[in-house]
GROMACS .gro file of C-alpha atoms in nm:
model
  232
    1GLY     CA    1   0.230   2.239  -2.221
    2LEU     CA    2   0.352   2.035  -1.926
    3LEU     CA    3   0.017   2.037  -1.749
    4SER     CA    4  -0.174   1.892  -2.041
    5PRO     CA    5  -0.022   1.541  -2.026
    6LEU     CA    6  -0.057   1.544  -1.647
    7ALA     CA    7  -0.420   1.649  -1.674
    8ARG     CA    8  -0.486   1.375  -1.928
    9GLU     CA    9  -0.321   1.118  -1.702
   10LEU     CA   10  -0.532   1.230  -1.404
   11ARG     CA   11  -0.848   1.217  -1.613
   12GLY     CA   12  -0.757   0.865  -1.721
   13THR     CA   13  -0.706   0.763  -1.358
   14VAL     CA   14  -1.043   0.910  -1.260
   15ASP     CA   15  -1.212   0.727  -1.548
   16GLU     CA   16  -1.055   0.399  -1.435
   17LEU     CA   17  -1.169   0.457  -1.079
   18ILE     CA   18  -1.522   0.541  -1.191
   19ALA     CA   19  -1.534   0.220  -1.393
   20ALA     CA   20  -1.420   0.028  -1.083
   21ILE     CA   21  -1.672   0.178  -0.838
   22PRO     CA   22  -1.803  -0.123  -0.645
   23ALA     CA   23  -2.153  -0.228  -0.748
   24SER     CA   24  -2.195  -0.449  -0.442
   25LEU     CA   25  -2.042  -0.528  -0.104
   26ALA     CA   26  -1.875  -0.840  -0.245
   27ALA     CA   27  -1.505  -0.859  -0.166
   28ALA     CA   28  -1.423  -0.898  -0.536
   29ASP     CA   29  -1.586  -0.562  -0.615
   30ARG     CA   30  -1.409  -0.390  -0.328
   31LEU     CA   31  -1.070  -0.534  -0.422
   32ARG     CA   32  -1.112  -0.433  -0.787
   33PHE     CA   33  -1.142  -0.069  -0.680
   34GLN     CA   34  -0.847  -0.112  -0.443
   35ASP     CA   35  -0.632  -0.260  -0.721
   36VAL     CA   36  -0.697   0.039  -0.948
   37VAL     CA   37  -0.595   0.275  -0.666
   38LEU     CA   38  -0.274   0.082  -0.600
   39ARG     CA   39  -0.181   0.070  -0.969
   40SER     CA   40  -0.246   0.442  -1.009
   41GLN     CA   41   0.002   0.529  -0.731
   42VAL     CA   42  -0.241   0.801  -0.619
   43THR     CA   43  -0.335   0.861  -0.255
   44ASN     CA   44  -0.566   1.161  -0.290
   45LEU     CA   45  -0.724   1.306  -0.605
   46ARG     CA   46  -0.781   1.649  -0.447
   47SER     CA   47  -1.108   1.833  -0.460
   48GLU     CA   48  -1.214   1.873  -0.824
   49ALA     CA   49  -1.122   1.521  -0.938
   50THR     CA   50  -1.272   1.374  -0.620
   51TRP     CA   51  -1.602   1.539  -0.709
   52HIS     CA   52  -1.606   1.351  -1.040
   53LEU     CA   53  -1.578   1.028  -0.844
   54LEU     CA   54  -1.839   1.124  -0.583
   55ASP     CA   55  -2.077   1.242  -0.855
   56ALA     CA   56  -2.045   0.905  -1.028
   57MET     CA   57  -2.129   0.737  -0.697
   58GLY     CA   58  -2.446   0.945  -0.666
   59ILE     CA   59  -2.329   1.133  -0.359
   60GLY     CA   60  -2.467   1.487  -0.343
   61ARG     CA   61  -2.321   1.814  -0.225
   62ALA     CA   62  -2.414   1.941   0.119
   63ASP     CA   63  -2.571   2.284   0.151
   64ALA     CA   64  -2.409   2.606   0.268
   65ASP     CA   65  -2.583   2.612   0.608
   66PHE     CA   66  -2.439   2.271   0.694
   67THR     CA   67  -2.096   2.386   0.578
   68CYS     CA   68  -2.114   2.688   0.809
   69ARG     CA   69  -2.205   2.473   1.108
   70ALA     CA   70  -1.928   2.226   1.029
   71THR     CA   71  -1.654   2.485   0.993
   72ALA     CA   72  -1.770   2.671   1.304
   73CYS     CA   73  -1.757   2.348   1.504
   74ILE     CA   74  -1.410   2.255   1.380
   75ARG     CA   75  -1.269   2.603   1.429
   76SER     CA   76  -1.392   2.597   1.789
   77LEU     CA   77  -1.178   2.287   1.853
   78VAL     CA   78  -0.843   2.429   1.751
   79GLU     CA   79  -0.640   2.728   1.862
   80GLU     CA   80  -0.501   2.816   1.522
   81GLU     CA   81  -0.723   2.932   1.238
   82PRO     CA   82  -0.770   2.777   0.995
   83PRO     CA   83  -0.679   2.418   1.085
   84PHE     CA   84  -0.662   2.327   0.718
   85ARG     CA   85  -0.501   2.479   0.411
   86PRO     CA   86  -0.577   2.492   0.039
   87SER     CA   87  -0.527   2.177  -0.164
   88GLY     CA   88  -0.166   2.080  -0.221
   89ALA     CA   89  -0.030   2.259   0.087
   90GLY     CA   90   0.109   1.963   0.272
   91ALA     CA   91  -0.202   1.759   0.349
   92GLU     CA   92  -0.008   1.486   0.530
   93ALA     CA   93   0.130   1.734   0.785
   94MET     CA   94  -0.188   1.918   0.876
   95ARG     CA   95  -0.473   1.835   1.109
   96VAL     CA   96  -0.764   1.676   0.928
   97PHE     CA   97  -1.120   1.672   1.059
   98SER     CA   98  -1.455   1.526   0.962
   99TYR     CA   99  -1.788   1.653   1.087
  100ALA     CA  100  -2.120   1.478   1.034
  101GLU     CA  101  -2.485   1.552   1.100
  102TYR     CA  102  -2.728   1.264   1.066
  103TRP     CA  103  -3.087   1.151   1.114
  104ILE     CA  104  -3.125   0.778   1.058
  105VAL     CA  105  -3.415   0.555   1.162
  106ASP     CA  106  -3.512   0.189   1.123
  107MET     CA  107  -3.861   0.201   0.972
  108ALA     CA  108  -3.926  -0.156   1.087
  109GLY     CA  109  -3.875  -0.049   1.447
  110ARG     CA  110  -3.606  -0.307   1.516
  111GLY     CA  111  -3.315  -0.067   1.554
  112PRO     CA  112  -3.243   0.266   1.720
  113HIS     CA  113  -3.332   0.611   1.599
  114VAL     CA  114  -2.987   0.765   1.548
  115GLU     CA  115  -2.972   1.143   1.538
  116GLY     CA  116  -2.706   1.399   1.616
  117ARG     CA  117  -2.362   1.510   1.509
  118LEU     CA  118  -2.007   1.376   1.524
  119VAL     CA  119  -1.666   1.535   1.479
  120ARG     CA  120  -1.347   1.334   1.457
  121GLU     CA  121  -0.981   1.409   1.386
  122SER     CA  122  -0.753   1.188   1.179
  123GLY     CA  123  -0.495   1.003   1.386
  124ARG     CA  124  -0.674   1.066   1.715
  125LEU     CA  125  -0.902   0.779   1.815
  126GLN     CA  126  -1.220   0.883   1.989
  127GLY     CA  127  -1.520   0.688   2.108
  128PRO     CA  128  -1.878   0.796   2.186
  129GLY     CA  129  -1.886   1.138   2.345
  130GLY     CA  130  -1.538   1.217   2.210
  131ARG     CA  131  -1.363   1.014   2.479
  132PRO     CA  132  -1.018   0.882   2.380
  133ARG     CA  133  -0.995   0.515   2.293
  134ARG     CA  134  -0.697   0.292   2.237
  135GLN     CA  135  -0.828   0.094   1.944
  136GLN     CA  136  -1.062   0.157   1.652
  137PRO     CA  137  -1.338  -0.108   1.652
  138ALA     CA  138  -1.276  -0.347   1.363
  139GLY     CA  139  -1.636  -0.375   1.245
  140PRO     CA  140  -1.724  -0.632   0.980
  141HIS     CA  141  -1.881  -0.385   0.739
  142LEU     CA  142  -1.625  -0.117   0.650
  143HIS     CA  143  -1.284  -0.196   0.504
  144ALA     CA  144  -1.006   0.062   0.477
  145PHE     CA  145  -0.683  -0.013   0.291
  146ARG     CA  146  -0.329   0.120   0.290
  147LEU     CA  147  -0.250   0.355   0.005
  148PRO     CA  148   0.047   0.390  -0.230
  149LEU     CA  149   0.322   0.631  -0.124
  150SER     CA  150   0.189   0.631   0.235
  151GLY     CA  151   0.177   0.263   0.324
  152HIS     CA  152   0.277   0.337   0.684
  153VAL     CA  153  -0.054   0.519   0.746
  154ASP     CA  154  -0.337   0.312   0.894
  155ARG     CA  155  -0.641   0.448   0.712
  156ARG     CA  156  -0.872   0.322   0.985
  157LEU     CA  157  -0.744   0.626   1.174
  158CYS     CA  158  -0.882   0.864   0.910
  159ALA     CA  159  -1.149   1.096   1.046
  160GLU     CA  160  -1.400   0.988   0.780
  161PHE     CA  161  -1.353   0.620   0.863
  162GLN     CA  162  -1.403   0.693   1.233
  163VAL     CA  163  -1.729   0.880   1.168
  164LEU     CA  164  -1.875   0.617   0.936
  165GLY     CA  165  -1.758   0.331   1.157
  166GLU     CA  166  -1.918   0.486   1.463
  167LEU     CA  167  -2.247   0.526   1.278
  168CYS     CA  168  -2.238   0.158   1.178
  169CYS     CA  169  -2.181   0.064   1.542
  170ALA     CA  170  -2.468   0.290   1.654
  171LEU     CA  171  -2.706   0.118   1.413
  172GLY     CA  172  -2.607  -0.212   1.572
  173PRO     CA  173  -2.798  -0.530   1.479
  174ALA     CA  174  -2.999  -0.342   1.218
  175ALA     CA  175  -2.684  -0.334   1.004
  176GLU     CA  176  -2.637  -0.711   1.006
  177ARG     CA  177  -2.893  -0.838   0.751
  178PRO     CA  178  -2.937  -0.706   0.395
  179ALA     CA  179  -3.318  -0.711   0.416
  180ALA     CA  180  -3.311  -0.521   0.745
  181ARG     CA  181  -3.075  -0.258   0.602
  182LEU     CA  182  -3.333  -0.167   0.338
  183GLU     CA  183  -3.559  -0.048   0.621
  184ILE     CA  184  -3.295   0.196   0.745
  185VAL     CA  185  -3.368   0.540   0.603
  186GLY     CA  186  -3.241   0.888   0.671
  187VAL     CA  187  -2.990   1.156   0.580
  188LEU     CA  188  -2.617   1.193   0.644
  189SER     CA  189  -2.422   1.511   0.574
  190LEU     CA  190  -2.043   1.479   0.593
  191PHE     CA  191  -1.784   1.757   0.596
  192THR     CA  192  -1.418   1.680   0.534
  193SER     CA  193  -1.161   1.951   0.602
  194THR     CA  194  -0.963   1.835   0.300
  195SER     CA  195  -1.052   1.607   0.012
  196PRO     CA  196  -1.086   1.247   0.137
  197CYS     CA  197  -0.816   0.994   0.056
  198LEU     CA  198  -0.909   0.717  -0.186
  199SER     CA  199  -0.943   0.464   0.094
  200CYS     CA  200  -1.209   0.685   0.254
  201VAL     CA  201  -1.382   0.734  -0.082
  202GLY     CA  202  -1.404   0.356  -0.100
  203VAL     CA  203  -1.538   0.336   0.256
  204LEU     CA  204  -1.797   0.601   0.176
  205ARG     CA  205  -1.915   0.380  -0.112
  206GLN     CA  206  -1.931   0.081   0.124
  207PHE     CA  207  -2.152   0.279   0.364
  208GLN     CA  208  -2.371   0.385   0.072
  209LEU     CA  209  -2.414   0.022  -0.037
  210LEU     CA  210  -2.483  -0.090   0.320
  211PHE     CA  211  -2.758   0.167   0.366
  212PRO     CA  212  -2.894   0.251   0.019
  213GLU     CA  213  -3.194   0.440   0.162
  214VAL     CA  214  -2.973   0.687   0.351
  215LEU     CA  215  -2.918   1.004   0.147
  216ILE     CA  216  -2.553   1.112   0.167
  217THR     CA  217  -2.423   1.461   0.094
  218VAL     CA  218  -2.066   1.584   0.128
  219THR     CA  219  -1.869   1.907   0.154
  220GLN     CA  220  -1.494   1.918   0.090
  221GLY     CA  221  -1.301   2.167   0.299
  222GLU     CA  222  -1.091   2.342   0.035
  223THR     CA  223  -1.383   2.557  -0.078
  224ALA     CA  224  -1.561   2.549   0.258
  225LEU     CA  225  -1.263   2.724   0.419
  226LEU     CA  226  -1.338   3.041   0.225
  227GLN     CA  227  -1.709   3.015   0.296
  228SER     CA  228  -1.649   2.980   0.670
  229PHE     CA  229  -1.536   3.339   0.708
  230SER     CA  230  -1.882   3.461   0.609
  231CYS     CA  231  -2.060   3.238   0.863
  232GLU     CA  232  -2.216   3.414   1.155
   0.00000   0.00000   0.00000
């Protein structure tokens, strides 16, 4: 049928992306992944295919309790319910949120103990405390890139990039030296109200390589939306 060739093509794209997952923070590794994305002409793999990529990166799946807290927080921020729709229902036009809970500490005692939660919305720049800001800090560690078919979109405005970038800033000098980063341990749970774009998948990998002792788990919002209605 018609879907079979499309499914095979998508699987081939996912396999290429998995093979190009950066093994280091070197620019060459990062650009290899970016080149595969640009050649594929894909902006977002959607939920199931994205899980194949996240699984290959060693990123786990967040638990149901975290998902309930995330969806409750996001739903409290918007008048309409839900603020997101099932996959394929016009992702570019809807509001997109990321919510994170984290506990991260520098075991060497050189950096801060970072603990709490963050929620950010794509396209709406916010600083610490949720205050509006004019410009996203261009930190040296995380690199977003423009995607095919949506080259006008600055992916540094993505909610996921804002969350991860703010965590890097909070860790401050402890993030500067590779040896020091090995002393940074903790957990990070990240909720995305739709499947992350491929730029944000790449940024998530960069964060993982920066802080290899921080356990990362993720929930994608397509399935979490249904779960949210059972949260008390």
